Amino acid sequence: MSPKWDVLSRTCPSRTSLARIANKWTAMIVITLADGPQRFGGIREALDGISGKVLTSTLRDLERDGLLRRTAYAEVPPRVEYELTPLGHTLHGPLEALARWAEEHIPEVLEARDEFDGQAVRG
Amino acid sequence: MSPKWDVLSRTCPSRTSLARIANKWTAMIVITLADGPQRFGGIREALDGISGKVLTSTLRDLERDGLLRRTAYAEVPPRVEYELTPLGHTLHGPLEALARWAEEHIPEVLEARDEFDGQAVRG
DNA sequence: TCCATTGGTTACCTTGAGGTAATTGATTAC
DNA sequence: GTAATCAATTACCTCAAGGTAACCAATGGA
């Protein structure tokens, strides 16, 4: 389709972009926001274990790439909502597929690991 | 489907697995091997910029998870081939979709970045 | 009066990812 | 003889990712 871009090429911007979207936190955030806007605290709770600092910077990066929109309300205490942009929504399918792969194939992965580690000990 | 696994849960093994597959090098390697077996040097060349050490350890991790098979031939100089397992092939679709997303949407991403950075200067 | 609230930001530290360079080993070509 | 070959491994180094903890600001409620 577009021979201009190639993620395998070191200097191609799409490779940088791939690095951002092919990423644990990105996937989890996009999946969490797929159903609708969420507040900062809600995302943090959904992601179960991410630190505030990392969540802040990750959200900022995704906002910068146009994947989500940040809306801060002038209230006290602060209220900030994050929602996927249309561009961000187009990413949800592929990332959801990836997450579902991880969930569906985890038994095979765990079994492969056991076998590999067992052979390593014997070898 | 399988309520037993949840990538959003901190302690779920599938979350670790997601971290491995939602990863720049994993995506590029699986895509490279999708067309057939490749030798170590061939993969290294295709990935354009990866160091030997990192490629070795990444391939080892993927082998451990059952995504690819390593075949070493007792020749001199050594010849080692890597190929996707059936399990690895099931991962190709989702990762290819992700790579294609990066290539197809890079103009929008770059534009979003420009706008974001421009506003940051003004703000 | 004082504290909890919320979404940061900052300073500081630890961990790990990833790069470079040297070395291994048997054979072939020079 | 000896240089080149290929896939690793190892030691060593650097840099960035990411965690912790303290702090902030305006308001409402105890």
Short mmCIF file of C-alpha atoms (C1' of nucleotides) in Angstrom, two decimals:
data_model
loop_
_atom_site.label_atom_id
_atom_site.label_comp_id
_atom_site.label_asym_id
_atom_site.label_seq_id
_atom_site.Cartn_x
_atom_site.Cartn_y
_atom_site.Cartn_z
CA MET A 1 0.00 0.00 0.00
CA SER A 2 2.44 2.65 1.14
CA PRO A 3 5.94 1.60 0.13
CA LYS A 4 7.12 4.86 1.63
CA TRP A 5 7.04 3.55 5.20
CA ASP A 6 8.71 0.43 6.54
CA VAL A 7 8.76 -0.47 10.22
CA LEU A 8 11.79 -2.68 9.65
CA SER A 9 13.89 0.26 8.53
CA ARG A 10 15.92 1.82 11.26
CA THR A 11 15.35 5.40 10.16
CA CYS A 12 11.63 5.14 9.38
CA PRO A 13 9.36 7.17 11.71
CA SER A 14 6.85 4.33 11.65
CA ARG A 15 9.38 2.22 13.52
CA THR A 16 9.39 4.71 16.38
CA SER A 17 5.63 4.70 16.26
CA LEU A 18 5.56 0.91 16.36
CA ALA A 19 7.72 1.00 19.46
CA ARG A 20 5.17 3.18 21.18
CA ILE A 21 2.06 1.21 20.30
CA ALA A 22 3.66 -2.24 20.58
CA ASN A 23 4.04 -1.68 24.27
CA LYS A 24 2.53 -3.14 27.39
CA TRP A 25 1.20 0.07 28.91
CA THR A 26 -0.13 1.45 25.65
CA ALA A 27 -2.12 -1.72 25.03
CA MET A 28 -3.58 -1.75 28.52
CA ILE A 29 -4.49 1.94 28.43
CA VAL A 30 -6.15 1.79 25.01
CA ILE A 31 -8.13 -1.28 26.05
CA THR A 32 -9.20 0.42 29.27
CA LEU A 33 -10.37 3.55 27.45
CA ALA A 34 -12.13 1.69 24.66
CA ASP A 35 -15.45 1.65 26.50
CA GLY A 36 -15.46 5.38 27.16
CA PRO A 37 -13.73 8.25 28.97
CA GLN A 38 -12.01 7.57 32.24
CA ARG A 39 -10.52 9.74 34.93
CA PHE A 40 -6.86 9.52 35.85
CA GLY A 41 -7.59 7.63 39.04
CA GLY A 42 -9.89 5.23 37.23
CA ILE A 43 -7.23 4.31 34.72
CA ARG A 44 -4.68 3.92 37.44
CA GLU A 45 -6.96 1.56 39.28
CA ALA A 46 -7.81 -0.44 36.16
CA LEU A 47 -4.15 -0.92 35.27
CA ASP A 48 -3.48 -2.41 38.68
CA GLY A 49 0.07 -1.62 39.62
CA ILE A 50 1.24 1.28 37.47
CA SER A 51 2.85 4.18 39.32
CA GLY A 52 1.43 7.69 39.01
CA LYS A 53 4.55 9.01 37.43
CA VAL A 54 4.66 6.41 34.69
CA LEU A 55 0.95 6.71 34.00
CA THR A 56 1.28 10.47 33.66
CA SER A 57 4.15 10.29 31.19
CA THR A 58 2.58 7.45 29.20
CA LEU A 59 -0.70 9.33 28.89
CA ARG A 60 1.21 12.43 27.83
CA ASP A 61 3.02 10.48 25.12
CA LEU A 62 -0.21 9.01 23.80
CA GLU A 63 -1.81 12.44 23.83
CA ARG A 64 1.13 13.82 21.90
CA ASP A 65 0.72 11.13 19.25
CA GLY A 66 -2.95 12.01 18.87
CA LEU A 67 -4.26 8.75 20.29
CA LEU A 68 -6.15 10.27 23.19
CA ARG A 69 -7.56 13.57 24.34
CA ARG A 70 -7.02 15.04 27.77
CA THR A 71 -9.69 17.25 29.33
CA ALA A 72 -8.92 19.03 32.59
CA TYR A 73 -11.80 20.63 34.50
CA ALA A 74 -11.07 23.70 36.59
CA GLU A 75 -12.32 22.20 39.80
CA VAL A 76 -10.89 21.45 43.19
CA PRO A 77 -9.93 18.74 43.68
CA PRO A 78 -8.85 18.43 40.06
CA ARG A 79 -10.81 16.32 37.64
CA VAL A 80 -9.12 15.15 34.45
CA GLU A 81 -10.69 12.91 31.87
CA TYR A 82 -9.00 10.91 29.15
CA GLU A 83 -10.72 9.52 26.09
CA LEU A 84 -9.62 7.87 22.87
CA THR A 85 -9.59 10.02 19.76
CA PRO A 86 -10.97 8.52 16.52
CA LEU A 87 -7.36 7.67 15.67
CA GLY A 88 -6.96 6.00 19.04
CA HIS A 89 -10.09 3.94 18.43
CA THR A 90 -8.61 2.53 15.21
CA LEU A 91 -5.82 1.10 17.32
CA HIS A 92 -8.14 -0.68 19.70
CA GLY A 93 -8.85 -3.65 17.45
CA PRO A 94 -5.24 -4.70 16.90
CA LEU A 95 -4.30 -4.19 20.54
CA GLU A 96 -7.36 -6.03 21.80
CA ALA A 97 -6.43 -8.90 19.50
CA LEU A 98 -2.98 -8.96 21.02
CA ALA A 99 -4.30 -8.97 24.57
CA ARG A 100 -6.76 -11.72 23.72
CA TRP A 101 -3.93 -13.74 22.20
CA ALA A 102 -2.00 -13.45 25.46
CA GLU A 103 -5.02 -14.62 27.45
CA GLU A 104 -6.02 -17.45 25.15
CA HIS A 105 -2.57 -18.92 24.57
CA ILE A 106 -1.12 -18.58 28.03
CA PRO A 107 -1.46 -22.32 28.75
CA GLU A 108 0.65 -23.19 25.72
CA VAL A 109 3.19 -20.53 26.62
CA LEU A 110 3.50 -21.77 30.18
CA GLU A 111 3.86 -25.33 28.99
CA ALA A 112 6.56 -24.34 26.49
CA ARG A 113 8.43 -22.55 29.25
CA ASP A 114 8.33 -25.57 31.51
CA GLU A 115 9.67 -27.82 28.78
CA PHE A 116 12.38 -25.36 27.81
CA ASP A 117 13.54 -24.87 31.38
CA GLY A 118 13.46 -28.59 32.03
CA GLN A 119 15.66 -29.31 29.02
CA ALA A 120 18.02 -26.54 30.05
CA VAL A 121 18.61 -28.24 33.38
CA ARG A 122 19.28 -31.61 31.72
CA GLY A 123 21.42 -30.16 28.97
CA MET B 1 -14.15 -16.73 26.73
CA SER B 2 -11.65 -17.52 29.48
CA PRO B 3 -12.52 -15.47 32.56
CA LYS B 4 -9.58 -17.15 34.24
CA TRP B 5 -7.01 -14.88 32.61
CA ASP B 6 -6.93 -11.09 32.61
CA VAL B 7 -4.06 -9.09 31.17
CA LEU B 8 -5.09 -6.11 33.29
CA SER B 9 -4.44 -8.00 36.50
CA ARG B 10 -1.02 -7.48 37.95
CA THR B 11 -0.51 -11.08 39.00
CA CYS B 12 -1.89 -12.77 35.88
CA PRO B 13 0.71 -14.68 33.81
CA SER B 14 -0.97 -13.44 30.65
CA ARG B 15 0.14 -9.93 31.58
CA THR B 16 3.77 -11.04 31.51
CA SER B 17 3.10 -12.72 28.23
CA LEU B 18 1.52 -9.55 26.85
CA ALA B 19 4.62 -7.64 27.82
CA ARG B 20 6.72 -10.01 25.74
CA ILE B 21 4.60 -10.00 22.60
CA ALA B 22 3.61 -6.33 22.79
CA ASN B 23 7.18 -5.38 22.14
CA LYS B 24 9.08 -3.79 19.30
CA TRP B 25 11.62 -6.54 18.70
CA THR B 26 9.11 -9.37 19.05
CA ALA B 27 6.87 -7.81 16.43
CA MET B 28 9.72 -7.25 13.99
CA ILE B 29 11.13 -10.74 14.45
CA VAL B 30 7.79 -12.50 14.03
CA ILE B 31 7.05 -10.46 10.93
CA THR B 32 10.48 -11.26 9.52
CA LEU B 33 10.06 -14.99 10.11
CA ALA B 34 6.49 -15.16 8.83
CA ASP B 35 7.59 -15.97 5.27
CA GLY B 36 9.81 -18.84 6.31
CA PRO B 37 12.93 -19.86 8.23
CA GLN B 38 15.80 -17.44 8.48
CA ARG B 39 19.38 -17.70 9.64
CA PHE B 40 20.65 -15.59 12.52
CA GLY B 41 22.56 -13.28 10.22
CA GLY B 42 19.55 -12.88 7.95
CA ILE B 43 17.30 -11.81 10.80
CA ARG B 44 19.94 -9.45 12.06
CA GLU B 45 20.18 -7.85 8.65
CA ALA B 46 16.41 -7.62 8.24
CA LEU B 47 16.00 -5.91 11.59
CA ASP B 48 18.45 -3.25 10.60
CA GLY B 49 20.16 -2.02 13.71
CA ILE B 50 19.75 -4.65 16.42
CA SER B 51 22.91 -5.80 18.20
CA GLY B 52 23.94 -9.43 18.20
CA LYS B 53 23.60 -9.73 21.93
CA VAL B 54 20.06 -8.40 22.04
CA LEU B 55 19.00 -10.50 19.07
CA THR B 56 20.37 -13.62 20.73
CA SER B 57 18.57 -13.02 24.00
CA THR B 58 15.32 -12.00 22.31
CA LEU B 59 15.35 -15.11 20.14
CA ARG B 60 16.07 -17.22 23.21
CA ASP B 61 13.09 -15.70 25.04
CA LEU B 62 10.79 -16.34 22.10
CA GLU B 63 12.06 -19.89 21.83
CA ARG B 64 11.40 -20.39 25.52
CA ASP B 65 7.82 -19.22 25.11
CA GLY B 66 7.31 -21.69 22.28
CA LEU B 67 6.93 -19.06 19.56
CA LEU B 68 9.88 -20.19 17.46
CA ARG B 69 12.11 -23.18 16.97
CA ARG B 70 15.89 -23.00 16.82
CA THR B 71 17.83 -25.47 14.69
CA ALA B 72 21.62 -25.53 14.90
CA TYR B 73 23.54 -27.47 12.26
CA ALA B 74 26.83 -29.06 13.22
CA GLU B 75 28.81 -27.27 10.55
CA VAL B 76 31.71 -24.92 10.45
CA PRO B 77 31.16 -22.07 10.28
CA PRO B 78 27.97 -22.57 12.34
CA ARG B 79 24.57 -22.41 10.67
CA VAL B 80 21.53 -21.74 12.84
CA GLU B 81 18.01 -21.44 11.55
CA TYR B 82 14.99 -19.95 13.26
CA GLU B 83 11.42 -20.56 12.23
CA LEU B 84 8.02 -19.81 13.71
CA THR B 85 6.20 -22.64 15.43
CA PRO B 86 2.47 -23.08 14.75
CA LEU B 87 1.90 -21.09 17.94
CA GLY B 88 4.20 -18.37 16.64
CA HIS B 89 2.27 -18.24 13.39
CA THR B 90 -0.96 -17.51 15.24
CA LEU B 91 0.71 -14.39 16.55
CA HIS B 92 1.68 -13.12 13.15
CA GLY B 93 -1.74 -11.72 12.22
CA PRO B 94 -2.14 -9.45 15.25
CA LEU B 95 1.45 -8.22 15.07
CA GLU B 96 1.29 -7.62 11.35
CA ALA B 97 -1.88 -5.60 11.93
CA LEU B 98 -0.03 -3.51 14.47
CA ALA B 99 2.91 -2.89 12.15
CA ARG B 100 0.58 -1.98 9.33
CA TRP B 101 -1.23 0.44 11.63
CA ALA B 102 2.08 2.14 12.38
CA GLU B 103 2.87 2.46 8.68
CA GLU B 104 -0.57 3.59 7.59
CA HIS B 105 -1.20 6.14 10.32
CA ILE B 106 2.24 7.65 10.61
CA PRO B 107 1.18 10.88 8.82
CA GLU B 108 -1.58 11.50 11.37
CA VAL B 109 0.78 10.71 14.23
CA LEU B 110 3.45 13.07 12.94
CA GLU B 111 0.87 15.80 12.45
CA ALA B 112 -0.49 15.29 15.96
CA ARG B 113 3.02 15.56 17.35
CA ASP B 114 3.68 18.79 15.51
CA GLU B 115 0.49 20.33 16.83
CA PHE B 116 1.13 19.14 20.36
CA ASP B 117 4.68 20.44 20.40
CA GLY B 118 3.60 23.75 18.88
CA GLN B 119 0.97 24.29 21.56
CA ALA B 120 3.44 23.36 24.24
CA VAL B 121 5.71 26.20 23.14
CA ARG B 122 2.85 28.71 23.14
CA GLY B 123 1.42 27.48 26.43
"C1'" DT C 1 -8.67 24.40 62.68
"C1'" DC C 2 -7.36 20.65 60.27
"C1'" DC C 3 -7.61 16.99 57.21
"C1'" DA C 4 -8.89 14.40 52.94
"C1'" DT C 5 -9.44 14.96 48.19
"C1'" DT C 6 -7.10 14.64 43.03
"C1'" DG C 7 -3.85 14.94 39.39
"C1'" DG C 8 -0.04 16.10 38.91
"C1'" DT C 9 5.34 17.45 39.44
"C1'" DT C 10 9.85 16.92 41.21
"C1'" DA C 11 14.01 14.85 43.25
"C1'" DC C 12 16.20 10.78 44.10
"C1'" DC C 13 17.36 6.08 43.58
"C1'" DT C 14 17.37 1.26 41.63
"C1'" DT C 15 16.89 -1.83 38.01
"C1'" DG C 16 17.26 -3.45 33.58
"C1'" DA C 17 17.62 -2.84 28.64
"C1'" DG C 18 20.77 -2.62 25.32
"C1'" DG C 19 25.28 -1.25 23.04
"C1'" DT C 20 30.52 -2.32 22.15
"C1'" DA C 21 34.30 -5.23 21.82
"C1'" DA C 22 36.98 -9.32 22.53
"C1'" DT C 23 36.95 -14.32 22.25
"C1'" DT C 24 35.67 -19.13 20.79
"C1'" DG C 25 35.79 -23.06 17.30
"C1'" DA C 26 36.68 -25.99 12.70
"C1'" DT C 27 37.15 -25.40 8.16
"C1'" DT C 28 38.22 -23.32 3.68
"C1'" DA C 29 40.65 -20.27 0.58
"C1'" DC C 30 44.73 -17.79 -0.09
"C1'" DG D 1 50.72 -20.44 8.11
"C1'" DT D 2 46.91 -17.48 8.32
"C1'" DA D 3 42.96 -14.78 7.51
"C1'" DA D 4 37.95 -15.02 7.11
"C1'" DT D 5 33.76 -17.24 8.16
"C1'" DC D 6 29.14 -17.39 11.76
"C1'" DA D 7 26.58 -17.68 15.95
"C1'" DA D 8 27.30 -17.05 20.50
"C1'" DT D 9 28.99 -15.72 24.93
"C1'" DT D 10 31.12 -12.76 28.16
"C1'" DA D 11 32.64 -8.60 30.53
"C1'" DC D 12 31.97 -3.98 30.80
"C1'" DC D 13 29.71 0.28 30.27
"C1'" DT D 14 25.88 3.72 29.56
"C1'" DC D 15 21.40 5.43 29.54
"C1'" DA D 16 16.64 5.30 30.08
"C1'" DA D 17 12.59 3.17 32.27
"C1'" DG D 18 10.32 3.08 36.21
"C1'" DG D 19 9.47 3.03 41.36
"C1'" DT D 20 9.08 5.82 45.93
"C1'" DA D 21 8.04 9.68 48.45
"C1'" DA D 22 7.34 14.42 49.36
"C1'" DC D 23 4.88 18.44 48.00
"C1'" DC D 24 1.17 21.52 45.93
"C1'" DA D 25 -3.44 23.90 45.47
"C1'" DA D 26 -8.71 25.14 46.73
"C1'" DT D 27 -12.52 23.53 48.76
"C1'" DG D 28 -15.81 21.00 51.81
"C1'" DG D 29 -16.68 18.60 55.83
"C1'" DA D 30 -15.61 16.98 60.70
#
